[in-house]
mmCIF file of C-alpha atoms in Angstrom:
data_model
loop_
_atom_site.group_PDB
_atom_site.id
_atom_site.type_symbol
_atom_site.label_atom_id
_atom_site.label_comp_id
_atom_site.label_asym_id
_atom_site.label_seq_id
_atom_site.Cartn_x
_atom_site.Cartn_y
_atom_site.Cartn_z
ATOM 1 C CA MET A 1143 -147.740 -63.176 -131.679
ATOM 2 C CA LYS A 1144 -145.032 -62.926 -128.997
ATOM 3 C CA LYS A 1145 -142.495 -61.902 -131.642
ATOM 4 C CA ALA A 1146 -144.780 -59.152 -133.018
ATOM 5 C CA PHE A 1147 -145.429 -57.866 -129.491
ATOM 6 C CA LYS A 1148 -141.674 -57.868 -128.782
ATOM 7 C CA ASN A 1149 -141.015 -55.896 -132.004
ATOM 8 C CA ILE A 1150 -143.647 -53.309 -131.030
ATOM 9 C CA LEU A 1151 -142.095 -52.917 -127.557
ATOM 10 C CA GLN A 1152 -138.613 -52.495 -129.065
ATOM 11 C CA THR A 1153 -139.937 -49.868 -131.491
ATOM 12 C CA LEU A 1154 -141.663 -47.990 -128.656
ATOM 13 C CA LEU A 1155 -138.491 -48.136 -126.566
ATOM 14 C CA VAL A 1156 -136.406 -46.693 -129.430
ATOM 15 C CA VAL A 1157 -138.956 -43.891 -129.952
ATOM 16 C CA ALA A 1158 -139.034 -43.125 -126.208
ATOM 17 C CA VAL A 1159 -135.235 -43.067 -125.922
ATOM 18 C CA SER A 1160 -134.988 -40.817 -129.000
ATOM 19 C CA ALA A 1161 -137.592 -38.436 -127.606
ATOM 20 C CA VAL A 1162 -135.858 -38.237 -124.222
ATOM 21 C CA GLY A 1163 -132.466 -37.807 -125.881
ATOM 22 C CA GLY A 1164 -133.828 -35.070 -128.127
ATOM 23 C CA ASN A 1165 -135.357 -33.236 -125.172
ATOM 24 C CA HIS A 1166 -132.097 -33.588 -123.264
ATOM 25 C CA LEU A 1167 -130.207 -32.061 -126.193
ATOM 26 C CA LYS A 1168 -132.765 -29.241 -126.385
ATOM 27 C CA ALA A 1169 -132.361 -28.630 -122.644
ATOM 28 C CA GLN A 1170 -128.557 -28.620 -123.005
ATOM 29 C CA SER A 1171 -128.845 -26.194 -125.886
ATOM 30 C CA ALA A 1172 -131.180 -23.935 -123.887
ATOM 31 C CA ASN A 1173 -128.787 -24.035 -120.915
ATOM 32 C CA HIS A 1174 -125.886 -23.190 -123.229
ATOM 33 C CA ASP A 1175 -127.862 -20.235 -124.613
ATOM 34 C CA GLN A 1176 -128.662 -19.064 -121.075
ATOM 35 C CA GLY A 1177 -124.966 -19.296 -120.239
ATOM 36 C CA LYS A 1178 -124.135 -17.125 -123.235
ATOM 37 C CA GLN A 1179 -126.803 -14.640 -122.137
ATOM 38 C CA ALA A 1180 -125.414 -14.522 -118.616
ATOM 39 C CA ALA A 1181 -121.993 -13.677 -120.007
ATOM 40 C CA ASP A 1182 -123.447 -10.714 -121.906
ATOM 41 C CA PRO A 1183 -124.211 -7.988 -119.336
ATOM 42 C CA ASN A 1184 -126.612 -6.261 -121.718
ATOM 43 C CA SER A 1185 -128.741 -9.292 -122.579
ATOM 44 C CA ILE A 1186 -130.467 -9.924 -119.235
ATOM 45 C CA ASP A 1187 -131.120 -8.069 -116.001
ATOM 46 C CA ARG A 1188 -128.874 -10.370 -113.889
ATOM 47 C CA GLY A 1189 -131.206 -9.985 -110.926
ATOM 48 C CA TYR A 1190 -131.267 -6.194 -110.991
ATOM 49 C CA LEU A 1191 -134.497 -4.273 -110.426
ATOM 50 C CA VAL A 1192 -132.874 -1.074 -111.708
ATOM 51 C CA LYS A 1193 -131.478 -0.218 -115.124
ATOM 52 C CA VAL A 1194 -128.763 2.017 -116.519
ATOM 53 C CA GLY A 1195 -130.241 5.467 -117.207
ATOM 54 C CA GLU A 1196 -132.714 5.320 -114.306
ATOM 55 C CA GLN A 1197 -132.575 7.485 -111.213
ATOM 56 C CA ALA A 1198 -131.005 5.496 -108.372
ATOM 57 C CA PRO A 1199 -133.259 4.766 -105.391
ATOM 58 C CA ASP A 1200 -132.209 7.143 -102.604
ATOM 59 C CA ASP A 1201 -134.836 6.634 -99.899
ATOM 60 C CA PHE A 1202 -132.427 5.113 -97.391
ATOM 61 C CA GLU A 1203 -129.602 6.026 -95.048
ATOM 62 C CA LEU A 1204 -126.189 4.373 -94.973
ATOM 63 C CA LEU A 1205 -124.825 3.595 -91.492
ATOM 64 C CA LEU A 1206 -121.079 3.095 -91.902
ATOM 65 C CA GLN A 1207 -118.865 0.728 -89.898
ATOM 66 C CA ASP A 1208 -117.306 3.691 -88.048
ATOM 67 C CA GLY A 1209 -120.727 4.860 -86.780
ATOM 68 C CA SER A 1210 -121.110 7.783 -89.199
ATOM 69 C CA LYS A 1211 -124.087 8.119 -91.532
ATOM 70 C CA THR A 1212 -124.617 9.312 -95.075
ATOM 71 C CA SER A 1213 -127.128 8.948 -97.907
ATOM 72 C CA LEU A 1214 -127.276 9.188 -101.670
ATOM 73 C CA LYS A 1215 -129.166 12.464 -101.260
ATOM 74 C CA GLN A 1216 -126.265 13.866 -99.202
ATOM 75 C CA LEU A 1217 -123.787 12.581 -101.797
ATOM 76 C CA ARG A 1218 -125.571 14.220 -104.746
ATOM 77 C CA GLY A 1219 -122.997 16.036 -106.864
ATOM 78 C CA LYS A 1220 -120.480 13.220 -106.380
ATOM 79 C CA ILE A 1221 -119.874 10.045 -108.383
ATOM 80 C CA VAL A 1222 -120.978 7.203 -106.110
ATOM 81 C CA VAL A 1223 -120.081 3.536 -106.424
ATOM 82 C CA LEU A 1224 -122.139 1.201 -104.247
ATOM 83 C CA GLN A 1225 -120.500 -2.191 -103.930
ATOM 84 C CA PHE A 1226 -122.896 -4.857 -102.621
ATOM 85 C CA THR A 1227 -120.814 -7.351 -100.656
ATOM 86 C CA ALA A 1228 -120.687 -9.766 -97.707
ATOM 87 C CA SER A 1229 -117.908 -11.344 -95.648
ATOM 88 C CA TRP A 1230 -118.901 -14.876 -96.714
ATOM 89 C CA CYS A 1231 -118.700 -14.022 -100.439
ATOM 90 C CA SER A 1232 -115.459 -15.322 -101.980
ATOM 91 C CA VAL A 1233 -115.969 -13.412 -105.254
ATOM 92 C CA CYS A 1234 -116.471 -10.196 -103.268
ATOM 93 C CA ARG A 1235 -113.178 -10.830 -101.495
ATOM 94 C CA LYS A 1236 -111.478 -11.345 -104.860
ATOM 95 C CA GLU A 1237 -112.837 -8.055 -106.221
ATOM 96 C CA MET A 1238 -112.334 -5.837 -103.180
ATOM 97 C CA PRO A 1239 -108.545 -5.305 -103.507
ATOM 98 C CA HIS A 1240 -109.189 -4.082 -107.078
ATOM 99 C CA LEU A 1241 -111.907 -1.720 -105.860
ATOM 100 C CA GLU A 1242 -109.503 -0.439 -103.199
ATOM 101 C CA SER A 1243 -106.635 0.256 -105.622
ATOM 102 C CA ASP A 1244 -108.308 0.928 -108.994
ATOM 103 C CA VAL A 1245 -111.356 2.876 -107.808
ATOM 104 C CA TRP A 1246 -111.005 4.160 -104.248
ATOM 105 C CA LYS A 1247 -107.319 5.096 -104.109
ATOM 106 C CA ALA A 1248 -107.250 6.208 -107.745
ATOM 107 C CA TYR A 1249 -110.377 8.417 -107.645
ATOM 108 C CA ARG A 1250 -111.268 9.372 -104.061
ATOM 109 C CA ASP A 1251 -109.694 12.800 -104.600
ATOM 110 C CA LYS A 1252 -111.559 13.190 -107.896
ATOM 111 C CA ASN A 1253 -115.134 13.491 -106.617
ATOM 112 C CA VAL A 1254 -115.680 9.699 -106.317
ATOM 113 C CA VAL A 1255 -117.164 7.989 -103.265
ATOM 114 C CA LEU A 1256 -117.001 4.195 -102.914
ATOM 115 C CA ILE A 1257 -119.118 2.521 -100.249
ATOM 116 C CA GLY A 1258 -119.364 -1.214 -99.706
ATOM 117 C CA VAL A 1259 -122.871 -2.206 -98.620
ATOM 118 C CA ASP A 1260 -122.566 -5.350 -96.499
ATOM 119 C CA ARG A 1261 -125.522 -7.693 -96.839
ATOM 120 C CA ASP A 1262 -127.324 -8.379 -93.564
ATOM 121 C CA GLU A 1263 -124.390 -8.852 -91.188
ATOM 122 C CA PRO A 1264 -123.986 -7.355 -87.691
ATOM 123 C CA LEU A 1265 -121.702 -4.397 -86.986
ATOM 124 C CA GLU A 1266 -118.935 -6.473 -85.342
ATOM 125 C CA LYS A 1267 -118.791 -8.812 -88.353
ATOM 126 C CA VAL A 1268 -118.706 -5.869 -90.788
ATOM 127 C CA GLN A 1269 -115.930 -4.167 -88.803
ATOM 128 C CA GLN A 1270 -113.916 -7.408 -88.764
ATOM 129 C CA PHE A 1271 -114.502 -7.875 -92.511
ATOM 130 C CA HIS A 1272 -113.276 -4.311 -93.138
ATOM 131 C CA GLN A 1273 -110.147 -5.009 -91.106
ATOM 132 C CA ASP A 1274 -109.504 -8.454 -92.644
ATOM 133 C CA MET A 1275 -109.747 -7.093 -96.187
ATOM 134 C CA LYS A 1276 -107.325 -4.224 -95.390
ATOM 135 C CA ILE A 1277 -109.537 -1.765 -97.251
ATOM 136 C CA THR A 1278 -109.796 1.935 -96.485
ATOM 137 C CA TYR A 1279 -113.109 2.627 -98.231
ATOM 138 C CA PRO A 1280 -116.099 2.459 -95.869
ATOM 139 C CA LEU A 1281 -118.550 -0.408 -95.438
ATOM 140 C CA ALA A 1282 -122.203 0.246 -94.629
ATOM 141 C CA LEU A 1283 -124.630 -2.005 -92.807
ATOM 142 C CA ASP A 1284 -127.636 -3.403 -94.649
ATOM 143 C CA PRO A 1285 -129.903 -5.148 -92.115
ATOM 144 C CA GLY A 1286 -132.366 -7.483 -93.816
ATOM 145 C CA ALA A 1287 -130.722 -6.618 -97.171
ATOM 146 C CA ASP A 1288 -133.259 -3.779 -97.469
ATOM 147 C CA ILE A 1289 -130.899 -1.489 -99.382
ATOM 148 C CA PHE A 1290 -129.860 -4.368 -101.641
ATOM 149 C CA GLY A 1291 -133.576 -5.045 -102.250
ATOM 150 C CA ARG A 1292 -134.032 -1.563 -103.730
ATOM 151 C CA PHE A 1293 -131.516 -2.402 -106.464
ATOM 152 C CA ALA A 1294 -131.816 -6.155 -107.000
ATOM 153 C CA VAL A 1295 -134.061 -9.109 -106.264
ATOM 154 C CA LYS A 1296 -133.268 -10.091 -102.675
ATOM 155 C CA LYS A 1297 -132.745 -13.743 -103.588
ATOM 156 C CA SER A 1298 -130.080 -12.834 -106.150
ATOM 157 C CA GLY A 1299 -126.425 -12.729 -105.189
ATOM 158 C CA VAL A 1300 -124.046 -10.039 -104.043
ATOM 159 C CA THR A 1301 -120.846 -8.967 -105.742
ATOM 160 C CA ARG A 1302 -122.478 -6.103 -107.594
ATOM 161 C CA ASN A 1303 -121.383 -2.543 -108.269
ATOM 162 C CA VAL A 1304 -123.773 0.290 -109.033
ATOM 163 C CA VAL A 1305 -122.146 3.418 -110.453
ATOM 164 C CA ILE A 1306 -124.226 6.563 -109.942
ATOM 165 C CA ASP A 1307 -123.437 9.877 -111.625
ATOM 166 C CA PRO A 1308 -123.466 13.283 -109.834
ATOM 167 C CA ASN A 1309 -127.145 13.759 -110.818
ATOM 168 C CA GLY A 1310 -128.161 10.500 -109.146
ATOM 169 C CA LYS A 1311 -128.542 8.483 -112.351
ATOM 170 C CA ILE A 1312 -127.309 4.909 -112.677
ATOM 171 C CA VAL A 1313 -124.603 4.750 -115.348
ATOM 172 C CA PHE A 1314 -123.108 1.264 -114.902
ATOM 173 C CA LEU A 1315 -124.023 -2.060 -113.291
ATOM 174 C CA THR A 1316 -121.754 -5.050 -112.676
ATOM 175 C CA ARG A 1317 -122.396 -8.592 -111.491
ATOM 176 C CA LEU A 1318 -119.717 -10.968 -110.192
ATOM 177 C CA TYR A 1319 -116.072 -10.109 -110.773
ATOM 178 C CA ASP A 1320 -115.159 -10.137 -114.430
ATOM 179 C CA PRO A 1321 -111.873 -8.305 -115.171
ATOM 180 C CA ASN A 1322 -113.173 -7.022 -118.525
ATOM 181 C CA GLU A 1323 -116.401 -5.708 -117.042
ATOM 182 C CA PHE A 1324 -114.460 -4.228 -114.113
ATOM 183 C CA SER A 1325 -112.159 -2.459 -116.561
ATOM 184 C CA GLU A 1326 -115.182 -1.038 -118.408
ATOM 185 C CA MET A 1327 -116.573 0.214 -115.100
ATOM 186 C CA VAL A 1328 -113.273 1.964 -114.290
ATOM 187 C CA LYS A 1329 -113.360 3.649 -117.721
ATOM 188 C CA VAL A 1330 -116.880 4.930 -116.994
ATOM 189 C CA ILE A 1331 -115.774 6.245 -113.579
ATOM 190 C CA ASP A 1332 -112.713 7.859 -115.164
ATOM 191 C CA GLY A 1333 -114.885 9.598 -117.783
ATOM 192 C CA LEU A 1334 -117.247 10.922 -115.113
ATOM 193 C CA ALA A 1335 -114.340 12.069 -112.920
ATOM 194 C CA LYS A 1336 -112.803 14.002 -115.822
ATOM 195 C CA ARG A 1337 -116.103 15.780 -116.474
ATOM 196 C CA SER A 1338 -116.876 16.701 -112.855
#
């Protein structure tokens, strides 16, 4: 009787371990698939509330680090790149020199405006960030991440670029700093600049 009971327990243990192992493999597979999706910018929204082809939200004002103000409505007719950033974001810091040289310096005289939108940091911090990064394109304040929240889920991360055409339509969205995606964005900006 004890031996039969022991055999049943061993069988149940093997079944339980197999089931758990199988579920673990399924979970790993699902996570792997999610990772592949995240690498494909067209497969998921990546936290964005907006999509390419939509009109960009423009019901806000941008207060820049130098005290001046602008808005997407005022910038209509120009190609606008909004870079969502923050001083604490290491990936933002990695991307910003490329934005400075490959977008701002290369296209500012070709109807392109680049504005970094700093997520929920005070003016002094934003001014220091601007100075530390040695950038010449402006940074705007975004108290409470309210501007960010018009484009993406507030809980999602920064390091995003939104490219807006002269008619106010979104034409390209990036997330994190991927050199290939960045290069694609520059090609889109170049194409728009040549047409405008």
